[in-house]
Structure formats: C-alpha cells, structure tokens
Amino acid sequence: MKRKILFILTAFVAFLSLSAQTAAPTMTIVTADGTESEETAYEGSAPLKAHFKANPQDVGDYTPLYEWRIRRTADTSPFLIRYDEDIDYEFTESGAFVIELNISFVHGTDTLEFVMDSPFTVNVSESQLEFPNAFTPNGDGINDIFKAKEGYKSIVSFEAAVFSRWGKKLYEWRDLDGGWDGRSGGHDVPDGAYYLVVKARGADGRNYNIKKVINILRGYTEEGSTGDI
C-alpha cells in the first residue's frame, strides 16, 4: 500500500511539474508614426509593424519549441511559419489576418502542448488617397501646406511632385505627412495654377497615378475654416 501511495504521489508531483509549463504571448503594434501599443486585436492602416513575443513561463528543465503561424482569416493554412521565440512581421497588404502560437515543451519523453486560447487578429484597411484642389500659403496657419487630405489609409509607397506650367519641377516629396509650402528656390511662387503628379501604391494593390491642376490662392482667407478648398 505504501508503495502504491508513493507511486501516486510521485506521478502527481510529476504531473504538476509538467502542467506548470505555459506562456503569455503578446502582440505589440508599431504604427507608421512610431506609436507602440500592446494589443490582442488591431485594426489599422498599412504599413503596420508588429512584434510578437512568446513569453514562456515556468519552463524548468523543459525545452520549448515554438511555432508561430500567420494566415489570412479566410484561409486554413498559414502563409508564414516561424520557429523563433519572438518574431517581427510587417503587414503591407490589406485584409484580415490571424496570428497563432503553438509551443511544445519537451523533456525526455514528456511533451506538453501550449495553444493560445484566442489568436491575435490584425485587420488592415483598404487604401485611400486624395488631394485638395488648392491651398493658401499666406502664413495664417490655415491650409498653408499642400499635402494629402487627412484620412489617407494603407499607402505603402508614395512620391509626389509639383511642376510649373512650363514643366519645371518646383518641389517633390516622398513622405505622406510632408507637403509643399508654395516656395521654390527659397522664394514664393506666384499665385496661379500648377501641376501635381503623384505615384503611389496601396496595400490592397491599387496603383494611384494622380495628375491634376492645383491652385495657389494667397489672397484667400478662411478665418478659422479648416475645410478643403
């Protein structure tokens, strides 16, 4: 009887030791402006960087074997599998994604499988990009910079340039948050019409080839209005 009790106690202790192996995975999202936040589900615009950490706990003598899987929600098979403890991934395409972590804790012939209760999810919006028709670089702090309208989404490549009516390039920029102040060569250009050329690509594969006339209207005052001209 004593041997039987000892055997049961030994098995129970071994079970407790085995079942203690677990993990607390995290997903940290880094947006285009550098803002970081820890999330379990996220909706946003591409490009979107994410850092995934397994955070194994109470490993003891066990060896954790990691398997990260990233797939589209509509698919059953992952398009990416990685075996590192922590991984980084940049979402550059629109759509809904699922990120799962499986861990096998191995010690001799003993193996404990860890599976996330709920996977991480990331939803990347479809692209959007628009520009106003005019701006008023008169130093009143309103509409002084010509740039993309607020609300642009999931633009993964971008370049823009402004030309005079004679085809001379006056300014160019490649940062979506950037823009033109109505100056060239250190001087204000005259009021009037200029030509905007934009080439951009969205995370949904959409190509933007924008060619339009824009106007400088320094004499226009908006008295606190922030609407587009």
mmCIF file of N, CA and C in Angstrom, residues 51-176:
data_model
loop_
_atom_site.group_PDB
_atom_site.id
_atom_site.type_symbol
_atom_site.label_atom_id
_atom_site.label_comp_id
_atom_site.label_asym_id
_atom_site.label_seq_id
_atom_site.Cartn_x
_atom_site.Cartn_y
_atom_site.Cartn_z
ATOM 1 N N HIS A 51 5.327 43.194 -33.372
ATOM 2 C CA HIS A 51 6.342 42.397 -32.675
ATOM 3 C C HIS A 51 5.614 41.390 -31.790
ATOM 4 N N PHE A 52 5.923 40.113 -31.979
ATOM 5 C CA PHE A 52 5.259 39.045 -31.242
ATOM 6 C C PHE A 52 6.260 38.373 -30.294
ATOM 7 N N LYS A 53 5.878 38.259 -29.030
ATOM 8 C CA LYS A 53 6.726 37.625 -28.027
ATOM 9 C C LYS A 53 5.993 36.440 -27.410
ATOM 10 N N ALA A 54 6.700 35.330 -27.258
ATOM 11 C CA ALA A 54 6.091 34.119 -26.698
ATOM 12 C C ALA A 54 5.951 34.201 -25.179
ATOM 13 N N ASN A 55 6.920 34.788 -24.501
ATOM 14 C CA ASN A 55 6.915 34.908 -23.034
ATOM 15 C C ASN A 55 6.647 33.569 -22.330
ATOM 16 N N PRO A 56 7.509 32.569 -22.545
ATOM 17 C CA PRO A 56 7.318 31.282 -21.855
ATOM 18 C C PRO A 56 7.471 31.450 -20.345
ATOM 19 N N GLN A 57 6.751 30.638 -19.579
ATOM 20 C CA GLN A 57 6.769 30.745 -18.130
ATOM 21 C C GLN A 57 6.968 29.369 -17.495
ATOM 22 N N ASP A 58 7.738 29.362 -16.388
ATOM 23 C CA ASP A 58 7.961 28.126 -15.611
ATOM 24 C C ASP A 58 8.456 26.993 -16.503
ATOM 25 N N VAL A 59 9.453 27.301 -17.320
ATOM 26 C CA VAL A 59 9.962 26.304 -18.261
ATOM 27 C C VAL A 59 10.667 25.159 -17.545
ATOM 28 N N GLY A 60 11.435 25.477 -16.499
ATOM 29 C CA GLY A 60 12.140 24.433 -15.761
ATOM 30 C C GLY A 60 13.147 23.704 -16.635
ATOM 31 N N ASP A 61 13.104 22.385 -16.587
ATOM 32 C CA ASP A 61 14.031 21.562 -17.378
ATOM 33 C C ASP A 61 13.515 21.282 -18.788
ATOM 34 N N TYR A 62 12.386 21.855 -19.123
ATOM 35 C CA TYR A 62 11.780 21.574 -20.428
ATOM 36 C C TYR A 62 12.330 22.509 -21.509
ATOM 37 N N THR A 63 12.384 22.004 -22.710
ATOM 38 C CA THR A 63 12.828 22.789 -23.860
ATOM 39 C C THR A 63 11.612 23.213 -24.670
ATOM 40 N N PRO A 64 11.373 24.518 -24.784
ATOM 41 C CA PRO A 64 10.222 24.976 -25.573
ATOM 42 C C PRO A 64 10.552 25.019 -27.062
ATOM 43 N N LEU A 65 9.670 24.467 -27.861
ATOM 44 C CA LEU A 65 9.787 24.509 -29.316
ATOM 45 C C LEU A 65 8.638 25.367 -29.842
ATOM 46 N N TYR A 66 8.977 26.480 -30.491
ATOM 47 C CA TYR A 66 7.977 27.466 -30.869
ATOM 48 C C TYR A 66 7.543 27.300 -32.324
ATOM 49 N N GLU A 67 6.277 27.628 -32.566
ATOM 50 C CA GLU A 67 5.769 27.656 -33.938
ATOM 51 C C GLU A 67 4.734 28.773 -34.052
ATOM 52 N N TRP A 68 5.145 29.874 -34.682
ATOM 53 C CA TRP A 68 4.237 30.980 -34.970
ATOM 54 C C TRP A 68 3.629 30.759 -36.351
ATOM 55 N N ARG A 69 2.329 30.997 -36.463
ATOM 56 C CA ARG A 69 1.638 30.850 -37.741
ATOM 57 C C ARG A 69 0.849 32.123 -38.047
ATOM 58 N N ILE A 70 1.040 32.648 -39.254
ATOM 59 C CA ILE A 70 0.278 33.809 -39.701
ATOM 60 C C ILE A 70 -0.503 33.405 -40.954
ATOM 61 N N ARG A 71 -1.797 33.647 -40.929
ATOM 62 C CA ARG A 71 -2.644 33.288 -42.060
ATOM 63 C C ARG A 71 -3.730 34.343 -42.249
ATOM 64 N N ARG A 72 -4.284 34.364 -43.423
ATOM 65 C CA ARG A 72 -5.463 35.193 -43.653
ATOM 66 C C ARG A 72 -6.682 34.506 -43.031
ATOM 67 N N THR A 73 -7.607 35.304 -42.556
ATOM 68 C CA THR A 73 -8.774 34.755 -41.875
ATOM 69 C C THR A 73 -9.536 33.762 -42.754
ATOM 70 N N ALA A 74 -9.592 34.047 -44.039
ATOM 71 C CA ALA A 74 -10.353 33.193 -44.954
ATOM 72 C C ALA A 74 -9.635 31.887 -45.280
ATOM 73 N N ASP A 75 -8.354 31.774 -44.917
ATOM 74 C CA ASP A 75 -7.570 30.576 -45.249
ATOM 75 C C ASP A 75 -7.396 29.684 -44.022
ATOM 76 N N THR A 76 -7.250 28.406 -44.272
ATOM 77 C CA THR A 76 -6.988 27.464 -43.183
ATOM 78 C C THR A 76 -5.498 27.207 -43.009
ATOM 79 N N SER A 77 -4.724 27.440 -44.048
ATOM 80 C CA SER A 77 -3.282 27.203 -43.985
ATOM 81 C C SER A 77 -2.531 28.522 -43.852
ATOM 82 N N PRO A 78 -1.477 28.541 -43.034
ATOM 83 C CA PRO A 78 -0.692 29.770 -42.874
ATOM 84 C C PRO A 78 0.163 30.048 -44.098
ATOM 85 N N PHE A 79 0.386 31.332 -44.392
ATOM 86 C CA PHE A 79 1.317 31.687 -45.453
ATOM 87 C C PHE A 79 2.708 31.936 -44.885
ATOM 88 N N LEU A 80 2.811 31.949 -43.541
ATOM 89 C CA LEU A 80 4.111 32.149 -42.910
ATOM 90 C C LEU A 80 4.173 31.342 -41.613
ATOM 91 N N ILE A 81 5.266 30.572 -41.450
ATOM 92 C CA ILE A 81 5.529 29.830 -40.212
ATOM 93 C C ILE A 81 6.946 30.162 -39.767
ATOM 94 N N ARG A 82 7.101 30.518 -38.498
ATOM 95 C CA ARG A 82 8.426 30.807 -37.950
ATOM 96 C C ARG A 82 8.597 30.074 -36.627
ATOM 97 N N TYR A 83 9.860 29.720 -36.347
ATOM 98 C CA TYR A 83 10.144 28.865 -35.195
ATOM 99 C C TYR A 83 10.968 29.562 -34.108
ATOM 100 N N ASP A 84 11.045 30.878 -34.155
ATOM 101 C CA ASP A 84 11.772 31.619 -33.129
ATOM 102 C C ASP A 84 10.862 31.929 -31.940
ATOM 103 N N GLU A 85 11.486 32.253 -30.823
ATOM 104 C CA GLU A 85 10.701 32.602 -29.633
ATOM 105 C C GLU A 85 9.941 33.902 -29.857
ATOM 106 N N ASP A 86 10.613 34.886 -30.421
ATOM 107 C CA ASP A 86 9.994 36.171 -30.715
ATOM 108 C C ASP A 86 10.181 36.480 -32.196
ATOM 109 N N ILE A 87 9.171 37.063 -32.814
ATOM 110 C CA ILE A 87 9.264 37.365 -34.243
ATOM 111 C C ILE A 87 8.735 38.778 -34.522
ATOM 112 N N ASP A 88 9.179 39.346 -35.645
ATOM 113 C CA ASP A 88 8.669 40.622 -36.144
ATOM 114 C C ASP A 88 8.052 40.383 -37.511
ATOM 115 N N TYR A 89 6.977 41.107 -37.784
ATOM 116 C CA TYR A 89 6.348 40.987 -39.099
ATOM 117 C C TYR A 89 5.745 42.335 -39.477
ATOM 118 N N GLU A 90 5.896 42.708 -40.750
ATOM 119 C CA GLU A 90 5.307 43.950 -41.248
ATOM 120 C C GLU A 90 4.172 43.623 -42.217
ATOM 121 N N PHE A 91 2.992 44.117 -41.899
ATOM 122 C CA PHE A 91 1.814 43.913 -42.749
ATOM 123 C C PHE A 91 1.796 45.012 -43.812
ATOM 124 N N THR A 92 1.952 44.613 -45.059
ATOM 125 C CA THR A 92 1.986 45.568 -46.162
ATOM 126 C C THR A 92 0.832 45.343 -47.137
ATOM 127 N N GLU A 93 -0.058 44.409 -46.827
ATOM 128 C CA GLU A 93 -1.218 44.131 -47.668
ATOM 129 C C GLU A 93 -2.483 44.268 -46.841
ATOM 130 N N SER A 94 -3.561 44.707 -47.486
ATOM 131 C CA SER A 94 -4.821 44.845 -46.772
ATOM 132 C C SER A 94 -5.462 43.476 -46.573
ATOM 133 N N GLY A 95 -6.359 43.387 -45.600
ATOM 134 C CA GLY A 95 -7.050 42.132 -45.328
ATOM 135 C C GLY A 95 -7.108 41.831 -43.844
ATOM 136 N N ALA A 96 -7.717 40.697 -43.519
ATOM 137 C CA ALA A 96 -7.853 40.248 -42.130
ATOM 138 C C ALA A 96 -6.902 39.081 -41.888
ATOM 139 N N PHE A 97 -6.140 39.153 -40.799
ATOM 140 C CA PHE A 97 -5.103 38.166 -40.519
ATOM 141 C C PHE A 97 -5.269 37.585 -39.116
ATOM 142 N N VAL A 98 -4.846 36.333 -38.978
ATOM 143 C CA VAL A 98 -4.854 35.624 -37.693
ATOM 144 C C VAL A 98 -3.424 35.196 -37.387
ATOM 145 N N ILE A 99 -3.002 35.424 -36.137
ATOM 146 C CA ILE A 99 -1.644 35.049 -35.719
ATOM 147 C C ILE A 99 -1.761 34.109 -34.525
ATOM 148 N N GLU A 100 -1.197 32.922 -34.653
ATOM 149 C CA GLU A 100 -1.306 31.902 -33.614
ATOM 150 C C GLU A 100 0.083 31.428 -33.172
ATOM 151 N N LEU A 101 0.169 31.022 -31.920
ATOM 152 C CA LEU A 101 1.416 30.458 -31.388
ATOM 153 C C LEU A 101 1.138 29.100 -30.772
ATOM 154 N N ASN A 102 1.917 28.109 -31.186
ATOM 155 C CA ASN A 102 1.911 26.789 -30.554
ATOM 156 C C ASN A 102 3.298 26.542 -29.969
ATOM 157 N N ILE A 103 3.332 25.973 -28.771
ATOM 158 C CA ILE A 103 4.608 25.641 -28.137
ATOM 159 C C ILE A 103 4.564 24.189 -27.666
ATOM 160 N N SER A 104 5.611 23.464 -27.969
ATOM 161 C CA SER A 104 5.790 22.115 -27.418
ATOM 162 C C SER A 104 6.891 22.179 -26.367
ATOM 163 N N PHE A 105 6.537 21.940 -25.107
ATOM 164 C CA PHE A 105 7.522 21.876 -24.029
ATOM 165 C C PHE A 105 7.980 20.415 -23.915
ATOM 166 N N VAL A 106 9.249 20.175 -24.186
ATOM 167 C CA VAL A 106 9.760 18.807 -24.277
ATOM 168 C C VAL A 106 10.816 18.569 -23.202
ATOM 169 N N HIS A 107 10.662 17.419 -22.524
ATOM 170 C CA HIS A 107 11.669 16.974 -21.554
ATOM 171 C C HIS A 107 11.699 15.451 -21.593
ATOM 172 N N GLY A 108 12.729 14.917 -22.246
ATOM 173 C CA GLY A 108 12.788 13.467 -22.410
ATOM 174 C C GLY A 108 11.636 12.990 -23.265
ATOM 175 N N THR A 109 10.844 12.086 -22.695
ATOM 176 C CA THR A 109 9.679 11.566 -23.418
ATOM 177 C C THR A 109 8.404 12.332 -23.094
ATOM 178 N N ASP A 110 8.513 13.320 -22.206
ATOM 179 C CA ASP A 110 7.342 14.110 -21.822
ATOM 180 C C ASP A 110 7.201 15.324 -22.733
ATOM 181 N N THR A 111 5.996 15.582 -23.186
ATOM 182 C CA THR A 111 5.715 16.744 -24.025
ATOM 183 C C THR A 111 4.403 17.380 -23.595
ATOM 184 N N LEU A 112 4.437 18.689 -23.394
ATOM 185 C CA LEU A 112 3.235 19.444 -23.066
ATOM 186 C C LEU A 112 2.998 20.454 -24.172
ATOM 187 N N GLU A 113 1.796 20.441 -24.729
ATOM 188 C CA GLU A 113 1.462 21.340 -25.819
ATOM 189 C C GLU A 113 0.743 22.576 -25.288
ATOM 190 N N PHE A 114 1.240 23.749 -25.688
ATOM 191 C CA PHE A 114 0.573 25.008 -25.362
ATOM 192 C C PHE A 114 -0.070 25.569 -26.621
ATOM 193 N N VAL A 115 -1.363 25.908 -26.521
ATOM 194 C CA VAL A 115 -2.096 26.524 -27.627
ATOM 195 C C VAL A 115 -2.808 27.753 -27.079
ATOM 196 N N MET A 116 -2.770 28.840 -27.810
ATOM 197 C CA MET A 116 -3.415 30.071 -27.369
ATOM 198 C C MET A 116 -4.927 29.875 -27.249
ATOM 199 N N ASP A 117 -5.498 30.443 -26.198
ATOM 200 C CA ASP A 117 -6.960 30.384 -26.047
ATOM 201 C C ASP A 117 -7.646 31.123 -27.188
ATOM 202 N N SER A 118 -7.129 32.294 -27.523
ATOM 203 C CA SER A 118 -7.649 33.089 -28.640
ATOM 204 C C SER A 118 -6.470 33.659 -29.418
ATOM 205 N N PRO A 119 -6.436 33.491 -30.735
ATOM 206 C CA PRO A 119 -5.319 34.017 -31.515
ATOM 207 C C PRO A 119 -5.372 35.532 -31.592
ATOM 208 N N PHE A 120 -4.252 36.137 -31.959
ATOM 209 C CA PHE A 120 -4.236 37.566 -32.241
ATOM 210 C C PHE A 120 -4.864 37.800 -33.615
ATOM 211 N N THR A 121 -5.475 38.967 -33.796
ATOM 212 C CA THR A 121 -6.051 39.311 -35.095
ATOM 213 C C THR A 121 -5.606 40.711 -35.499
ATOM 214 N N VAL A 122 -5.369 40.880 -36.796
ATOM 215 C CA VAL A 122 -4.994 42.172 -37.359
ATOM 216 C C VAL A 122 -5.832 42.397 -38.610
ATOM 217 N N ASN A 123 -6.477 43.549 -38.679
ATOM 218 C CA ASN A 123 -7.252 43.921 -39.865
ATOM 219 C C ASN A 123 -6.635 45.170 -40.481
ATOM 220 N N VAL A 124 -6.172 45.030 -41.713
ATOM 221 C CA VAL A 124 -5.532 46.141 -42.422
ATOM 222 C C VAL A 124 -6.522 46.694 -43.442
ATOM 223 N N SER A 125 -6.777 47.994 -43.363
ATOM 224 C CA SER A 125 -7.794 48.627 -44.198
ATOM 225 C C SER A 125 -7.361 48.709 -45.659
ATOM 226 N N GLU A 126 -8.348 48.884 -46.538
ATOM 227 C CA GLU A 126 -8.064 49.145 -47.941
ATOM 228 C C GLU A 126 -7.501 50.559 -48.077
ATOM 229 N N SER A 127 -6.821 50.814 -49.177
ATOM 230 C CA SER A 127 -6.129 52.087 -49.330
ATOM 231 C C SER A 127 -7.082 53.223 -49.688
ATOM 232 N N GLN A 128 -6.628 54.435 -49.354
ATOM 233 C CA GLN A 128 -7.374 55.653 -49.691
ATOM 234 C C GLN A 128 -6.384 56.811 -49.779
ATOM 235 N N LEU A 129 -6.489 57.607 -50.842
ATOM 236 C CA LEU A 129 -5.567 58.732 -51.031
ATOM 237 C C LEU A 129 -6.232 59.796 -51.889
ATOM 238 N N GLU A 130 -6.350 61.020 -51.337
ATOM 239 C CA GLU A 130 -6.947 62.132 -52.071
ATOM 240 C C GLU A 130 -6.164 63.410 -51.793
ATOM 241 N N PHE A 131 -6.258 64.364 -52.728
ATOM 242 C CA PHE A 131 -5.587 65.654 -52.597
ATOM 243 C C PHE A 131 -6.581 66.787 -52.856
ATOM 244 N N PRO A 132 -6.386 67.924 -52.183
ATOM 245 C CA PRO A 132 -7.250 69.083 -52.449
ATOM 246 C C PRO A 132 -6.922 69.714 -53.800
ATOM 247 N N ASN A 133 -7.727 70.684 -54.188
ATOM 248 C CA ASN A 133 -7.519 71.357 -55.470
ATOM 249 C C ASN A 133 -6.706 72.632 -55.339
ATOM 250 N N ALA A 134 -6.583 73.157 -54.119
ATOM 251 C CA ALA A 134 -5.894 74.425 -53.930
ATOM 252 C C ALA A 134 -5.433 74.562 -52.487
ATOM 253 N N PHE A 135 -4.569 75.533 -52.235
ATOM 254 C CA PHE A 135 -4.154 75.858 -50.872
ATOM 255 C C PHE A 135 -3.779 77.323 -50.793
ATOM 256 N N THR A 136 -3.642 77.821 -49.560
ATOM 257 C CA THR A 136 -3.459 79.267 -49.343
ATOM 258 C C THR A 136 -2.245 79.518 -48.459
ATOM 259 N N PRO A 137 -1.046 79.461 -49.025
ATOM 260 C CA PRO A 137 0.170 79.650 -48.214
ATOM 261 C C PRO A 137 0.437 81.117 -47.880
ATOM 262 N N ASN A 138 -0.454 81.691 -47.065
ATOM 263 C CA ASN A 138 -0.342 83.116 -46.731
ATOM 264 C C ASN A 138 0.100 83.348 -45.289
ATOM 265 N N GLY A 139 0.506 82.267 -44.599
ATOM 266 C CA GLY A 139 1.041 82.424 -43.259
ATOM 267 C C GLY A 139 0.017 82.570 -42.165
ATOM 268 N N ASP A 140 -1.275 82.306 -42.448
ATOM 269 C CA ASP A 140 -2.291 82.431 -41.401
ATOM 270 C C ASP A 140 -2.460 81.159 -40.589
ATOM 271 N N GLY A 141 -1.645 80.137 -40.920
ATOM 272 C CA GLY A 141 -1.707 78.882 -40.167
ATOM 273 C C GLY A 141 -2.816 77.954 -40.604
ATOM 274 N N ILE A 142 -3.545 78.330 -41.630
ATOM 275 C CA ILE A 142 -4.650 77.508 -42.133
ATOM 276 C C ILE A 142 -4.395 77.180 -43.598
ATOM 277 N N ASN A 143 -4.304 75.897 -43.891
ATOM 278 C CA ASN A 143 -4.145 75.451 -45.280
ATOM 279 C C ASN A 143 -2.909 76.049 -45.943
ATOM 280 N N ASP A 144 -1.845 76.217 -45.151
ATOM 281 C CA ASP A 144 -0.608 76.805 -45.681
ATOM 282 C C ASP A 144 0.251 75.790 -46.431
ATOM 283 N N ILE A 145 0.027 74.508 -46.196
ATOM 284 C CA ILE A 145 0.824 73.449 -46.826
ATOM 285 C C ILE A 145 -0.067 72.599 -47.710
ATOM 286 N N PHE A 146 0.382 72.390 -48.927
ATOM 287 C CA PHE A 146 -0.354 71.489 -49.817
ATOM 288 C C PHE A 146 0.109 70.064 -49.552
ATOM 289 N N LYS A 147 -0.820 69.185 -49.179
ATOM 290 C CA LYS A 147 -0.478 67.798 -48.886
ATOM 291 C C LYS A 147 -1.713 66.920 -49.022
ATOM 292 N N ALA A 148 -1.531 65.618 -48.825
ATOM 293 C CA ALA A 148 -2.645 64.680 -48.935
ATOM 294 C C ALA A 148 -3.714 65.021 -47.903
ATOM 295 N N LYS A 149 -4.969 64.817 -48.286
ATOM 296 C CA LYS A 149 -6.061 65.045 -47.353
ATOM 297 C C LYS A 149 -5.949 64.090 -46.163
ATOM 298 N N GLU A 150 -6.404 64.552 -45.023
ATOM 299 C CA GLU A 150 -6.433 63.683 -43.844
ATOM 300 C C GLU A 150 -7.335 62.474 -44.115
ATOM 301 N N GLY A 151 -6.980 61.359 -43.519
ATOM 302 C CA GLY A 151 -7.770 60.144 -43.704
ATOM 303 C C GLY A 151 -7.183 59.181 -44.705
ATOM 304 N N TYR A 152 -5.991 59.499 -45.242
ATOM 305 C CA TYR A 152 -5.362 58.534 -46.154
ATOM 306 C C TYR A 152 -5.070 57.239 -45.397
ATOM 307 N N LYS A 153 -5.152 56.114 -46.115
ATOM 308 C CA LYS A 153 -5.019 54.809 -45.468
ATOM 309 C C LYS A 153 -4.188 53.856 -46.321
ATOM 310 N N SER A 154 -3.411 53.034 -45.650
ATOM 311 C CA SER A 154 -2.737 51.873 -46.251
ATOM 312 C C SER A 154 -2.004 52.205 -47.548
ATOM 313 N N ILE A 155 -1.226 53.264 -47.518
ATOM 314 C CA ILE A 155 -0.376 53.616 -48.656
ATOM 315 C C ILE A 155 1.042 53.140 -48.327
ATOM 316 N N VAL A 156 1.553 52.220 -49.121
ATOM 317 C CA VAL A 156 2.844 51.597 -48.800
ATOM 318 C C VAL A 156 4.003 52.171 -49.618
ATOM 319 N N SER A 157 3.723 52.886 -50.680
ATOM 320 C CA SER A 157 4.770 53.616 -51.392
ATOM 321 C C SER A 157 4.158 54.902 -51.934
ATOM 322 N N PHE A 158 4.982 55.963 -51.957
ATOM 323 C CA PHE A 158 4.425 57.280 -52.294
ATOM 324 C C PHE A 158 5.511 58.210 -52.798
ATOM 325 N N GLU A 159 5.212 58.964 -53.856
ATOM 326 C CA GLU A 159 6.068 60.052 -54.302
ATOM 327 C C GLU A 159 5.198 61.081 -55.022
ATOM 328 N N ALA A 160 5.506 62.359 -54.765
ATOM 329 C CA ALA A 160 4.714 63.434 -55.357
ATOM 330 C C ALA A 160 5.638 64.545 -55.820
ATOM 331 N N ALA A 161 5.207 65.266 -56.834
ATOM 332 C CA ALA A 161 5.994 66.382 -57.356
ATOM 333 C C ALA A 161 5.053 67.441 -57.909
ATOM 334 N N VAL A 162 5.502 68.692 -57.848
ATOM 335 C CA VAL A 162 4.750 69.822 -58.385
ATOM 336 C C VAL A 162 5.574 70.463 -59.498
ATOM 337 N N PHE A 163 4.892 70.779 -60.615
ATOM 338 C CA PHE A 163 5.557 71.355 -61.774
ATOM 339 C C PHE A 163 4.899 72.687 -62.155
ATOM 340 N N SER A 164 5.700 73.552 -62.755
ATOM 341 C CA SER A 164 5.150 74.790 -63.303
ATOM 342 C C SER A 164 4.435 74.471 -64.619
ATOM 343 N N ARG A 165 3.758 75.467 -65.161
ATOM 344 C CA ARG A 165 3.039 75.241 -66.426
ATOM 345 C C ARG A 165 3.993 74.984 -67.578
ATOM 346 N N TRP A 166 5.276 75.300 -67.386
ATOM 347 C CA TRP A 166 6.293 75.044 -68.415
ATOM 348 C C TRP A 166 7.044 73.732 -68.185
ATOM 349 N N GLY A 167 6.610 72.970 -67.206
ATOM 350 C CA GLY A 167 7.185 71.654 -66.959
ATOM 351 C C GLY A 167 8.378 71.626 -66.026
ATOM 352 N N LYS A 168 8.709 72.750 -65.387
ATOM 353 C CA LYS A 168 9.829 72.772 -64.451
ATOM 354 C C LYS A 168 9.397 72.202 -63.105
ATOM 355 N N LYS A 169 10.193 71.265 -62.601
ATOM 356 C CA LYS A 169 9.874 70.691 -61.299
ATOM 357 C C LYS A 169 10.211 71.705 -60.210
ATOM 358 N N LEU A 170 9.227 72.022 -59.385
ATOM 359 C CA LEU A 170 9.401 73.017 -58.330
ATOM 360 C C LEU A 170 9.637 72.393 -56.972
ATOM 361 N N TYR A 171 9.058 71.209 -56.755
ATOM 362 C CA TYR A 171 9.198 70.572 -55.439
ATOM 363 C C TYR A 171 8.772 69.118 -55.550
ATOM 364 N N GLU A 172 9.371 68.264 -54.710
ATOM 365 C CA GLU A 172 8.955 66.868 -54.642
ATOM 366 C C GLU A 172 9.083 66.374 -53.214
ATOM 367 N N TRP A 173 8.294 65.381 -52.861
ATOM 368 C CA TRP A 173 8.372 64.786 -51.521
ATOM 369 C C TRP A 173 7.905 63.334 -51.561
ATOM 370 N N ARG A 174 8.417 62.560 -50.605
ATOM 371 C CA ARG A 174 8.134 61.128 -50.546
ATOM 372 C C ARG A 174 7.547 60.693 -49.205
ATOM 373 N N ASP A 175 7.313 61.650 -48.346
ATOM 374 C CA ASP A 175 6.725 61.374 -47.038
ATOM 375 C C ASP A 175 5.261 61.801 -47.072
ATOM 376 N N LEU A 176 4.341 60.885 -46.776
ATOM 377 C CA LEU A 176 2.921 61.202 -46.842
ATOM 378 C C LEU A 176 2.538 62.348 -45.915
#
